[in-house]
Amino acid sequence: MKQVRKGVVLRREDLHVFEVDPALMTRVPQDVTDAEQTRIVRNRWEYLDWMHRHFAHNTLLLSAVTEAPAHGPGQSAH
Amino acid sequence: MATLTVPNPVTDKAIAALEQAIGKEKVLTDVGARVARTRVPAPFPVHRFAEHMPDVVVLPESAEEVSAILRIANQYRVPVVPRAGGTGLADGAVPLHKGILLDIKKMNKILELDLVNRTVTVQPGLNMLKLNEYLAPYGVFYPDDPASYPVSIIGGRIGTSGWSLIGSRYGHTRDLVISLQVVLPTGEIVRLSDGGGAPKVRKASTGYNLKQLFIGTQGTLGVVTEATLELFPKPEAELAAFFGYESFEAAYRSTGALSTSGLGTLAAVILFDERKVEYLRRDDEAYIPLPERIKAVVATALYGVEEEVRAAANRLFKIARETDGEYLGDELSAGDWASRHDRYATPLHGRLPDGTVVPMSWHCEDAAIIYSELPAIKQKWHEITDRYIQKYGIFDNWGMFFYSNNPYKGWGDYLVEIDIGIWEQALNEETWQAWVNLKREITRATLEHQGSISACHGACREGDAEFIPVEMAEGGFELMKRIKRLLDPNNILNPSKNFLHLAYADEEVTP
Amino acid sequence: MSDEIRAAMPEVSGNGHQDVREVESEFVRGHLLQAYGCFSSGHKFCREVCPVYQVTRNEQHTPTAFHANVVAMEKGAARLEEVADNYSYCTLCGGCELRCPNTLFVGDFYRNRTRTVKLVQDMRAAANKAGLGLWPRWQRWVEATMVGKNEPVLDYEQIRPVDPNRVADWAKDLPFEIPRGGENILFVDCEAAYYRTSLPKAVAKILHAAGVPFGLMYEQWCCGGPSLEMGYPDHARYLAEHNVADWKKAGAKRVFVLDPHDYISFVDMYPQFFPEEELPEFVFMIDFVAELLDQGKIQFVKPIEKTVTYHDPCRMNKRLGKWEAPRKILRAIPGLTFIDVDHVTQWAYCSGAGGGFAVEHPDLAKKIADLRIARAKELNVEALVSACPWSERPLTSSGREQQLEVLDLLEMVAEAMGLND
Ligand SMILES: Cc1cc2nc3c(=O)[nH]c(=O)nc-3n(C[C@H](O)[C@H](O)[C@H](O)COP(=O)(O)OP(=O)(O)OC[C@H]3O[C@@H](n4cnc5c(N)ncnc54)[C@H](O)[C@@H]3O)c2cc1C
Ligand code: SF4
Ligand code: SF4
């Protein structure tokens, strides 16, 4: 488990999903399994894609239309 | 003093009359039916739960049934509170005096699609996402897009005069409604359009512009039972671009430059302040990796024909770069934008002063404030909020957004939002009063900076409502009171909202 | 309960009644924090996906209300017996809890999510524990299940038990023998074993043709899931214990499951009753067929000239996130024109058959099925393909009224493999 910044950890490198530092979760149970976590992340991306399609026929990205870089500061392809 | 502190209870006789008028199965008195319609997502005095439970719930299916309900309410002098999606953030649909809760969700039919004249006529109980699913095969689109898009419904959008995320391109609710059918408090059914009575005409000078009068009234002047809406071609292309800045001031200047660019496809400009970015870095996947040097963010979105959007994107990027904006990448831009159509407010964002997570409810302040005043209001609101956090320990400051607020343009005034978490489980009368006082201080600051109390949610609850006479001191509130009394002589419809009990202050008018 | 049934009922704890106030305070204590997780949001993003709300348009049949009731009970504004019946208005499809931002947007970050399905099941159990007697048809259904050891699927009217000795009768006229026991066991769900017998036959033929050795249980009982869903967890456990013992006796390492409802019982409920190491591996047949197809172990040789769309079974799509394999199979069937409705849109679709809903609220369940068929009709297809036998009965009946054929995916696989000739 890697501390990413104050209050945030990276436990699952495979999924690259950030988590709240469990030390802060003393009042709320943490009972989502890894399989469920994977399911949630996948469904989220599917859902966001769905929303794009719902609002427009075509989703354009700034990096494809201008010389803007695809990745912003601190972000990398994963 | 308000005369409506002790309303008439809904008697068995009144209930029997309702059952006779609309059918037993559409009149609900069981506890479950009433609990389900007690609150909206705004902070709620949970320690006084039962006070806000309506006595009876009615589920009408037509204007005639709504009319019958209102006539019975007049006869028995009992309050009627219209409820649409129940997602309003200013308590418009919360019963203040119990009474009859008029739930319009069964009225969700699509009555007519007119592709030639580009209108769709609907009942008010329909949700926009569902409407757009229906419209998609025809290539048309109804662009009223609040962050509650998948759940709020058209009657409530009209009741609040809502703000749409893409309103700077397509207009907001009031610009998208062509005409209305309304049941007046006394039961008459009327049809009103923009300056006339023709249902599909968008602009006329024939009569008073009565349509606008019935938009944003929070159900205090009438119940909308039908609406004819504007259709646009479904956008060919969408492009969202988010930029980061090393100071709020830089982002603020950039916001000004972007929003006055004159780009016709520009649908939204949203400024995030330092506290918002800090908060997102705390628990939003996309923002967590942002380097600390990024202190503020500006989000923009373009919609339209593909060639237009491509050209506008180049101009947008140029302006952002020239005003010290750094592009935050495709993944953050597209992903965050897609989530804004149902911007998640999740209770686990709540943190106590020691950093531990607890479920908190969400207050979303939504003043309308002109561009020049934004930096000053930001400072004041944070100062107020932080003071209460320190003293009570059950609030949390989730930072501020400034959204372009005007139809068909990015400039002008901004919807200014501070998001505050409230630990409801810990509420008691003392902390609830503290919350209302916090709210009052925020409202006062708004008025000091020439702002309006609410851009879209409404000013119907404590902490807002008592300031309406202050904001509308130059005769506006007097006129509101006169209109209210003229249309609702017995003070039946959503009584006490918007401080309108004052309309009856000089005589005994009770429900 | 008829005397005949009463006499045949096994001793299962959980039939006794407890004081309702005690049950209420226990329930509130157990669910309050999660209830605030929803109550304090109150945004209702879950609402328009809910199949029951879609046909009642009544806000009290929503997850928001289910959670608000808990807070109302804590604040003395409601009593358990006043609100319990609302919780029967749910098919346990899981659409709401996935769509909820507390799951979809931050469930991974906090590793805490909305659990409406559990809340509803627990309330049903609490109401039964308090002996409120709200749902006579569920009670009868579970009692008949205890007697027939399988669900009383042949008699929705009277709810009379089935004959447990006939649970494998579907296999009688197959051209090959299926042994009892073994490492690979085919579990045939109650609806399929007694009612839609064409389905287990098709599955047996597929496995046989693929050269996968398999057997049946010595004595297969209901998975127990429906008893849990109707608020009888002890009965569910009683049934589950038998099945686990039967698998042990058989030496089962892998259980092939042809029904989504059984599958979710095995992967969701059984691990709550038994340690993981006592359980075999559960393989969902659709996944397995997709795998066999990938490995070239089965071939589609016979075209099916039809235009179809697909119904995502709720438990697969909404509760377990399985939506790809069935689409892959449909795209591989020669001759077939497949008009897909994506799985996210289908978070709002349901057949109405799940969670005991059709037993207690048959009229509303029919409305949900009618709506599902009407949505398929809009696509101008000839058939709606499902992968869940429970959905197929109501959908077939609504389909008959609206002139739309309803097909089963595994039966189509057998057909395309040429196994019906
Ligand atoms: C997560 C979230 C994000 C949000 N984002 C936005 C946003 O971006 N923009 C925005 O504008 N709002 C937003 N809101 C607030 C809310 O969604 C809007 O105010 C919406 O317009 C309310 O609609 P509703 O259907 O829920 O109405 P309700 O809350 O049920 O009612 C709102 C008001 O309208 C009245 N009313 C209801 N029906 C009728 C009728 N038929 N005739 C007359 N009056 C009626 C009610 O009495 C009440 O006063 C958000 C809310 C949430 C929870
Ligand atoms: S279940 Fe989720 S989406 Fe629905 S009201 Fe509760 S918190 Fe909101
Ligand atoms: S599980 Fe399905 S039926 Fe039950 S409340 Fe959720 S969406 Fe509705």
Short mmCIF file of C-alpha atoms in Angstrom, two decimals, chain B residues 94 176 275 298 386:
data_model
loop_
_atom_site.label_atom_id
_atom_site.label_comp_id
_atom_site.label_asym_id
_atom_site.label_seq_id
_atom_site.Cartn_x
_atom_site.Cartn_y
_atom_site.Cartn_z
CA VAL B 94 -40.87 20.33 1.64
CA LEU B 176 -36.58 26.31 -23.28
CA ARG B 275 -10.47 25.19 -1.89
CA VAL B 298 -11.32 26.43 -15.43
CA ASP B 386 -14.56 28.34 8.27
#
